[in-house]
Coordinates of C-alpha atoms in Angstrom, one line a residue:
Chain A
X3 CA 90.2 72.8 139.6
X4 CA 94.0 71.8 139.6
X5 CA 93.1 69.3 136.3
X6 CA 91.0 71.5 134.6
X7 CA 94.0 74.1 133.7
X8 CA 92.7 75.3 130.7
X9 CA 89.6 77.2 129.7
X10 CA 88.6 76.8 126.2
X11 CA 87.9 80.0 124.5
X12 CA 85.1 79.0 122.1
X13 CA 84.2 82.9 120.9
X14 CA 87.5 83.1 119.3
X15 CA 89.0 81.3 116.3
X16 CA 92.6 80.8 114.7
X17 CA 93.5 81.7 110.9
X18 CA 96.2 80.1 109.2
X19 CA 97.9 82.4 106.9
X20 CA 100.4 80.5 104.5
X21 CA 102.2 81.7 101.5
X22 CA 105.4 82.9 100.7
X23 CA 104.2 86.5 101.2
X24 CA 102.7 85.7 104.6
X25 CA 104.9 88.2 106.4
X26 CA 105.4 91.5 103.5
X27 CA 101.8 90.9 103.6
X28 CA 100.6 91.1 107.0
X29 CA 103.0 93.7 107.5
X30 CA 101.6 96.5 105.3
X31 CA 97.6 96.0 107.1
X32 CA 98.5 95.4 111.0
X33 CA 99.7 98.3 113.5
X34 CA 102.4 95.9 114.7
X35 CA 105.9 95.3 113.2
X36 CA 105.7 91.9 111.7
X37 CA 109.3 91.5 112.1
X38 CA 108.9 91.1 115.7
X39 CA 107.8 87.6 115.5
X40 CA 111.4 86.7 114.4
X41 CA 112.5 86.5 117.7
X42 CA 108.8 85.9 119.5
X43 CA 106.2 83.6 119.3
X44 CA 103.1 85.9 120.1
X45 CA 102.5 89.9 118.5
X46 CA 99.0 92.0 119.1
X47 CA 98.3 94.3 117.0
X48 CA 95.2 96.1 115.6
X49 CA 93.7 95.8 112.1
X50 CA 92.5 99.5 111.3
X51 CA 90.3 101.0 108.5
X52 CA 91.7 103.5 106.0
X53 CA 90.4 106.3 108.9
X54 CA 92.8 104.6 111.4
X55 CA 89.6 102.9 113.7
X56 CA 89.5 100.0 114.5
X57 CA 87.8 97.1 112.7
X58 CA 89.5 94.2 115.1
X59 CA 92.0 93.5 117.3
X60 CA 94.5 90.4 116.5
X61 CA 97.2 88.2 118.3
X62 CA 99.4 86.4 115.8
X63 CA 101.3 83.3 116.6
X64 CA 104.1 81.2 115.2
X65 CA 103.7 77.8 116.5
X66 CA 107.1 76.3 115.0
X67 CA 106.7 76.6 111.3
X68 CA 106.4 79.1 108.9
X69 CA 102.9 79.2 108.6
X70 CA 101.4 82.2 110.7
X71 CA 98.0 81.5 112.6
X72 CA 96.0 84.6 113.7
X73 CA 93.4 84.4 116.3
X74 CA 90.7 86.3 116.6
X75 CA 86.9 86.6 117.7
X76 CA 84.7 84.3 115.5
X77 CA 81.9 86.6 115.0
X78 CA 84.0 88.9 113.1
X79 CA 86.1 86.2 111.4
X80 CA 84.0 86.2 108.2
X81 CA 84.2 90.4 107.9
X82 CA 88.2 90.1 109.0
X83 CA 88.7 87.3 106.3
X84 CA 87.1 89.8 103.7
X85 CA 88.4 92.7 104.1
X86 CA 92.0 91.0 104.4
X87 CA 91.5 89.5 101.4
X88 CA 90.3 93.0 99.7
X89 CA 94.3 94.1 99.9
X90 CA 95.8 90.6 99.3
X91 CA 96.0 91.5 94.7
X92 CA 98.7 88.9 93.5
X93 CA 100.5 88.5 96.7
X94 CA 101.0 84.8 98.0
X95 CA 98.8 84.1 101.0
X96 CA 96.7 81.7 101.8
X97 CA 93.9 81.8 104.7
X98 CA 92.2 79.0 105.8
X99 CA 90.4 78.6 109.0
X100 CA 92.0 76.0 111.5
X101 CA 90.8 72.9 113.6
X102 CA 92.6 73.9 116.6
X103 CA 90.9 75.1 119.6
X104 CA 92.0 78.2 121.8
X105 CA 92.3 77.7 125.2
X106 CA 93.4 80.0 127.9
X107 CA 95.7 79.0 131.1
X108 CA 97.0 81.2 133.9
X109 CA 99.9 78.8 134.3
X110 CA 102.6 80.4 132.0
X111 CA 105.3 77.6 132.4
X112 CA 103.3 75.1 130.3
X113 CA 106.2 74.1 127.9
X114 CA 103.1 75.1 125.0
X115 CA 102.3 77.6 126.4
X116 CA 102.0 81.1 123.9
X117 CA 102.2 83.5 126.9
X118 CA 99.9 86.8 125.9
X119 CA 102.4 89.4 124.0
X120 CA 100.2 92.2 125.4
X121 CA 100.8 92.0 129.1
X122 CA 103.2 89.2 130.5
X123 CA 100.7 89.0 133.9
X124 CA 97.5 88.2 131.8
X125 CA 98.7 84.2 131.2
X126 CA 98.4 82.3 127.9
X127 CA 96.9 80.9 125.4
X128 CA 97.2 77.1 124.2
X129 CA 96.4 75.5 121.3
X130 CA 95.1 72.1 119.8
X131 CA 92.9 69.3 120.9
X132 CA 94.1 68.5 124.2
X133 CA 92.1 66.0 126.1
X134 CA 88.5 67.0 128.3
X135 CA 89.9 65.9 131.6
X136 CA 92.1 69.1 131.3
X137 CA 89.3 71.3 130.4
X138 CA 87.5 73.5 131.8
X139 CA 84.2 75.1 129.5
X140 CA 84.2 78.2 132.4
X141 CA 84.7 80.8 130.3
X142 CA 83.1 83.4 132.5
X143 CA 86.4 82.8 134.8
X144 CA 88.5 84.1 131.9
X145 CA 86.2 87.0 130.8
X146 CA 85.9 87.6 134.5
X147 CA 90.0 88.0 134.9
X148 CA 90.6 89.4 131.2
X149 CA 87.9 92.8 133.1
X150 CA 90.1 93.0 135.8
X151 CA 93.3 93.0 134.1
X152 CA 91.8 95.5 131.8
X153 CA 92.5 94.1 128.6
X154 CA 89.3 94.8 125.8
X155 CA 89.3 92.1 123.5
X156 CA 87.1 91.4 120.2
X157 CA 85.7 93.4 118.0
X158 CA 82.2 94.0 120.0
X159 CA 84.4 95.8 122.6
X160 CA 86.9 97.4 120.1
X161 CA 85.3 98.2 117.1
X162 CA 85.3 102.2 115.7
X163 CA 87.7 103.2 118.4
X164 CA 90.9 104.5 117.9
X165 CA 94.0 102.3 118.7
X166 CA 95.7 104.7 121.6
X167 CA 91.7 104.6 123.3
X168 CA 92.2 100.8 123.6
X169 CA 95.6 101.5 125.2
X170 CA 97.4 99.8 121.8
X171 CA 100.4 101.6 123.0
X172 CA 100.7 100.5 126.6
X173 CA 99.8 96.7 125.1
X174 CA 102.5 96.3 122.9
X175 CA 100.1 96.2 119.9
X176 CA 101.1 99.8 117.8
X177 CA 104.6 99.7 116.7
X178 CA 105.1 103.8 115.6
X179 CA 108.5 103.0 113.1
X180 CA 107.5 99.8 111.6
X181 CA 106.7 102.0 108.0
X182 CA 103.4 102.7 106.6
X183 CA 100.2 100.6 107.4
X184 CA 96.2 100.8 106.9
X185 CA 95.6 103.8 109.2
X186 CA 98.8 104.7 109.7
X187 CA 98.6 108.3 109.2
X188 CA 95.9 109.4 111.8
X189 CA 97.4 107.0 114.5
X190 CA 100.9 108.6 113.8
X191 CA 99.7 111.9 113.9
X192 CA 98.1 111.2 117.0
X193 CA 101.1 109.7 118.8
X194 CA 103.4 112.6 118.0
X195 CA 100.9 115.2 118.4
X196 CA 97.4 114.5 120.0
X197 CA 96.3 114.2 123.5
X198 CA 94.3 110.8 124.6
X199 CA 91.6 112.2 126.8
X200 CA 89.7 108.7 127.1
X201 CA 91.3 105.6 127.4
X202 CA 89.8 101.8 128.0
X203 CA 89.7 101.1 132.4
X204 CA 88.6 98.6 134.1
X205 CA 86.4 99.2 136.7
X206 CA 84.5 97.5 139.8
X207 CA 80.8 97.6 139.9
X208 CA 78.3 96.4 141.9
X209 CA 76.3 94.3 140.1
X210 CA 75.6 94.2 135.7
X211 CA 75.7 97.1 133.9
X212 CA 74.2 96.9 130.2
X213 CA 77.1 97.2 127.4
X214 CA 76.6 100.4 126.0
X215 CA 75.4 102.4 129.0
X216 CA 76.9 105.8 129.4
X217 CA 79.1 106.9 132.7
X218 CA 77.9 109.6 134.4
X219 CA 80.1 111.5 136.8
X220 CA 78.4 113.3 140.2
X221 CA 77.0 115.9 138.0
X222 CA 75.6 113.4 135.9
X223 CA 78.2 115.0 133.1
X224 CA 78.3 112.2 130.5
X225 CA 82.2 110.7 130.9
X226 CA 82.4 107.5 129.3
X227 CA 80.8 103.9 127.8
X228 CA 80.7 100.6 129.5
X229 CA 81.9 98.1 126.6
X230 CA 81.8 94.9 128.5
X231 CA 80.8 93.8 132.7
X232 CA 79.8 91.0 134.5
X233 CA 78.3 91.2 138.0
X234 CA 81.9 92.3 139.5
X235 CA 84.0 93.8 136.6
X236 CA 83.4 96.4 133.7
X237 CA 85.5 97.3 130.8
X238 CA 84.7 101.4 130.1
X239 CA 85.8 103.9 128.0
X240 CA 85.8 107.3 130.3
X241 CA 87.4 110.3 129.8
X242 CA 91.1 110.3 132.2
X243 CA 90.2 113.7 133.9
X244 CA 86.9 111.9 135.4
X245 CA 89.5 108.7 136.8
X246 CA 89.5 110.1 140.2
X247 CA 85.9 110.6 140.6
X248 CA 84.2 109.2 143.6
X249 CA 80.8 108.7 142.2
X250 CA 80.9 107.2 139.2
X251 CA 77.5 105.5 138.3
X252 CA 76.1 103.7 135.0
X253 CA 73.0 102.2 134.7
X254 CA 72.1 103.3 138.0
X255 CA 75.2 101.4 139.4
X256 CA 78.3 102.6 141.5
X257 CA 81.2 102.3 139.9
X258 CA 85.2 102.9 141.0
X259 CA 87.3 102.9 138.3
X260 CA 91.1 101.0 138.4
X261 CA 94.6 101.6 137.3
X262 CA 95.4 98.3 135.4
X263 CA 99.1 96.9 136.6
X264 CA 100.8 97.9 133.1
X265 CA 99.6 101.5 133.0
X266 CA 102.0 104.1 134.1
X267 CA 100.7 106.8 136.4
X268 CA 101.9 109.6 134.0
X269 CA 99.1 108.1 132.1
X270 CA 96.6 109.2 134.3
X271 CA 98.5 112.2 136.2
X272 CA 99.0 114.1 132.8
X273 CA 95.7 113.7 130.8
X274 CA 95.7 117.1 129.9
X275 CA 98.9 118.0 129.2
X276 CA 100.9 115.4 127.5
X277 CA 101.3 115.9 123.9
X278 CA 103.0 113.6 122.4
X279 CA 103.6 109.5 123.3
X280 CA 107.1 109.6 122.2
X281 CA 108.4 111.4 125.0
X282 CA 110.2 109.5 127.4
Chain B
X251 CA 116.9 73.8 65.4
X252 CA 116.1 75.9 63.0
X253 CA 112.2 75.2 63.3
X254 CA 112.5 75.4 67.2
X255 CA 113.8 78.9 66.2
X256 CA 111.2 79.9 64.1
X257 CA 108.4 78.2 66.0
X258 CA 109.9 80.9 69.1
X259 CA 109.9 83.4 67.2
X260 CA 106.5 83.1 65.8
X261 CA 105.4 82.9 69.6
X262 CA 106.9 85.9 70.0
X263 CA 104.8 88.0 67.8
X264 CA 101.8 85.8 68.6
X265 CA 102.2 87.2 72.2
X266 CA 102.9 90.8 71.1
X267 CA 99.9 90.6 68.9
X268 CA 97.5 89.9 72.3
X269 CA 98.0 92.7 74.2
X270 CA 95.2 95.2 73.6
X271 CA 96.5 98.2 73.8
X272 CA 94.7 100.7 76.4
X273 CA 92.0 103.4 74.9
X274 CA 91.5 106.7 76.1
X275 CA 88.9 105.9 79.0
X276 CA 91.5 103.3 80.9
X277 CA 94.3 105.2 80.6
X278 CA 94.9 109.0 80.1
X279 CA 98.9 110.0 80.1
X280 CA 100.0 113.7 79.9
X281 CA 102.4 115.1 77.0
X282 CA 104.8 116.0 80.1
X283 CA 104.9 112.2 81.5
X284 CA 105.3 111.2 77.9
X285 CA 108.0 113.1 76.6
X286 CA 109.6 112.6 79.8
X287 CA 109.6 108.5 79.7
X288 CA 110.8 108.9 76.4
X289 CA 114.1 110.4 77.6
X290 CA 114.5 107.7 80.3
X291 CA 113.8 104.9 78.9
X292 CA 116.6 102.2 78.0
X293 CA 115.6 100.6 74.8
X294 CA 113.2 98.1 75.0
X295 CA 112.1 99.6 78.3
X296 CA 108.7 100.2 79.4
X297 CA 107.1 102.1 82.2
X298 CA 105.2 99.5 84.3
X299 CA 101.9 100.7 86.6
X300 CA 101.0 98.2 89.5
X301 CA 98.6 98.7 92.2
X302 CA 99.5 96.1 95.4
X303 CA 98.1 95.8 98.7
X304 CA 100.1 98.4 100.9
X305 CA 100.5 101.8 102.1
X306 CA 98.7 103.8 105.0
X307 CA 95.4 103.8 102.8
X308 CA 95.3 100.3 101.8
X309 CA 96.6 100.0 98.4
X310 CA 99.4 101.7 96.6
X311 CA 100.8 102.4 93.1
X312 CA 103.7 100.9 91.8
X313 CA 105.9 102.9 88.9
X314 CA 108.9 100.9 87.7
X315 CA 110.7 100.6 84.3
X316 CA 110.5 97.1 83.2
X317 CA 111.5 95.1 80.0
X318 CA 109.3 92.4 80.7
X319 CA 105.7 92.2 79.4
X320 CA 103.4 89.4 80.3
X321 CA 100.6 88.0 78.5
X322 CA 98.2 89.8 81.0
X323 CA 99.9 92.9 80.0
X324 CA 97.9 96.3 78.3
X325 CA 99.5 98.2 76.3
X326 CA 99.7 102.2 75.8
X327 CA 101.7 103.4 72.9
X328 CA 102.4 107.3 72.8
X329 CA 101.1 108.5 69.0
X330 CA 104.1 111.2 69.2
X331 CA 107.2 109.5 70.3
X332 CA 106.1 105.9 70.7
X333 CA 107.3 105.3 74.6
X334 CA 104.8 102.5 76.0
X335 CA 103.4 101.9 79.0
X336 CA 102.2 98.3 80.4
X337 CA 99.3 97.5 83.5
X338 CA 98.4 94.4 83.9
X339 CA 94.5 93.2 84.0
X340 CA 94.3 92.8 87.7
X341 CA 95.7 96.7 88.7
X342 CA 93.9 98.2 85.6
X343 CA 91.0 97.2 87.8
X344 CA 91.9 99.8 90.5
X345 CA 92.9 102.7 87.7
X346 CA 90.7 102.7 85.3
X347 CA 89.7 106.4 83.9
X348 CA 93.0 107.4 85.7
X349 CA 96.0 109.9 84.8
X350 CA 99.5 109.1 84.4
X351 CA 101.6 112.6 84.8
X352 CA 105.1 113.5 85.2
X353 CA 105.1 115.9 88.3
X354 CA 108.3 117.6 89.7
X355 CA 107.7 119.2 93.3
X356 CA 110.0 120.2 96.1
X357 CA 109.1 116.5 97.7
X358 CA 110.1 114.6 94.7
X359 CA 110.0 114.4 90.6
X360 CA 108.5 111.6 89.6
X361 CA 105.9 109.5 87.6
X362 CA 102.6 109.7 89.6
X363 CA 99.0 108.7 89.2
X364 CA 96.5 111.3 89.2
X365 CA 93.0 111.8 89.2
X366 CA 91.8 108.4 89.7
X367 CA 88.1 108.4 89.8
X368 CA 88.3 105.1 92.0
X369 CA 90.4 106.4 94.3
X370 CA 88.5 107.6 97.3
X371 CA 91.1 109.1 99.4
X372 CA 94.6 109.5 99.3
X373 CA 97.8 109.6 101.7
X374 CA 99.9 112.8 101.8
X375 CA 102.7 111.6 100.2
X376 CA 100.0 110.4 97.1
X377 CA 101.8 106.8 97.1
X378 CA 98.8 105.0 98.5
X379 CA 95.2 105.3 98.1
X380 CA 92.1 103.9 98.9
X381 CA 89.1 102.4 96.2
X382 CA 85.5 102.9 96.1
X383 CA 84.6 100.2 97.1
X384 CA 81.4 98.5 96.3

């Protein structure tokens, strides 16, 4: 256990992005300031469509040069790659898909270690070939923590919702003065004026639910999605007013759903009637 | 020297010669945006229409004055007062059949691009704007 210290992530891949326009570029598609990764080596952020939903989620990292690798799932790479391409006219940028592997490790002091921009307590991810003796192919064990931290990842989970409903503001992926961006405008509007009544929660179950199947509360009122579970942990969508809820089922399955560490209770105590996520 | 000279300036009006100038479907610009560029133009001044990767819908128009023109340059010329406007190949793509106007509003007064039958939906501030696409 001790030697295997790194889980290789083999559903998700890293893009290099190199060009002299690397940076303008990026800037004008992701919901992240850019400019960030001046003085960090990891950013999350969200690609959006032009309706402000979300066509995948992306770390970036800068692994010591100026080159700019983004990860993200590989079953979505080819769609990402296109439609980033689609904006990319005469600007200088370059993406090409790289050899390095992905792995994940839960000991952040690894002197390669990338530790996860979204939420300092979910480890980090290293890079390259290390060799096997350190590696561990058990990536149930980090889909199985990634549920109960409560962090949706990929664009299976992600795709068509709206960045605040995958909690892009409590995960450091949504800067809201970085200028404008694909999508901006809805997901602005929402921040200074909408209400989130559904967010991304992790929940326990007790036993598999099937992705896709619909939350019911005690009166069988329809309050939410499961997007992703295992035999232990489910990743829902469900409507905040329903989080207190004893008897949640889906699927036929009990289910109790979870505050995740980085959520503030405000969150969840003012689902009705907090208007705007730039009050303090 | 002298043939260097001549050989440039031959180049010159070899390149000027290329550029096809824009017809009527690629290009529509009002009398108001016309006369207008006419008065702010410097001489040998052109107003320059670029589409780039950008904005809150995707892609978003440039306006500029610029004295350069480049080989992959088109070319309006106004029939009344001769003011020019260049768009290179690659953001003609993205406004073909489109208008140039001048438009003075209590946001801003300035060149804009209107009716662009690629254009699928704009932003509110009508900077950005995103294509058809296929």
């Amino acid at each position: 256990m001790s030697t295997q210290r790194l889980i290789k992530l083999p559903h998700r891949v890293l893009l290099k992005l190199h060009g002299s326009d690397t940076n303008a570029f990026l800037q004008g598609l992701i919901t992240n300031d850019v400019t960030k990764l001046q003085t960090q080596n990891g950013l999350a952020a969200f690609l959006l469509n032009t309706k402000g939903r979300i066509v995948e989620d992306v770390l970036l990292w800068r692994r010591g040069t100026d080159d700019l690798f983004l990860e993200c799932s590989k079953e979505n790479k080819t769609i990402l790659t296109k439609e980033i391409l689609k904006y990319r006219l005469r600007k200088q940028v370059e993406i090409t898909e790289s050899s390095d592997q992905i792995f994940f490790t839960e000991d952040v002091s690894d002197k390669q270690a990338h530790r996860d921009p979204r939420f300092s307590g979910f480890g980090a991810r290293v890079f390259g070939n290390p060799s096997s003796s350190e590696v561990s192919e058990n990536r149930e064990k980090y889909e199985n923590l990634r549920r109960s931290a409560g962090i949706a990842e990929g664009s299976q989970e992600l795709a068509e919702l709206l960045p605040f409903q995958a909690n892009g503001d409590l995960l450091n992926m949504v800067s809201l003065d970085k200028g404008c961006y694909v999508g901006q405008e809805l997901t602005a509007r929402t921040a200074h004026t909408g209400v989130i009544r559904r967010r991304i929660l992790p929940f326990e179950c007790e036993g598999q639910v099937k992705i896709g199947a619909e939350v019911l509360d005690e009166k069988k009122n329809k309050v939410g999605k499961i997007i992703s579970s295992d035999t232990t942990r489910c990743l829902g969508i469900l409507q905040l007013s329903s989080f207190k809820s004893q008897k949640l089922t889906a699927d036929g399955v009990s289910l109790t759903a979870k505050q995740p560490e980085w959520m503030p209770d405000k969150i969840l105590a003012n689902n009705k009637t907090r208007t705007s996520l730039t009050d303090s | 020297m002298l043939t260097q000279k001549i050989g440039r300036l031959m180049a010159c009006t070899v390149t000027r010669q290329a550029h096809r100038m824009l017809t009527e479907q690629e290009i529509k610009v009002t009398n108001k945006a016309a006369s207008r560029l006419k008065e702010v133009v410097d001489n040998g001044e052109r107003l320059r229409l670029e589409v780039d990767g950008g904005g809150c819908s995707g892609f978003e128009y440039k306006i500029r004055l610029d004295k350069k023109i480049n080989n992959d340059d088109l070319l309006w010329k106004s029939s009344e007062n001769g003011a020019e406007i260049v768009v290179d190949e690659l953001s003609l793509g993205f406004l073909k059949g489109a208008t140039v106007d001048f438009v003075e509003d209590l946001m801003k007064s300035s060149f804009r691009i209107v009716n662009n039958p690629i254009a699928e939906k704009g932003c509110s501030c009508g900077s950005s704007f995103a294509p058809k696409m296929d």
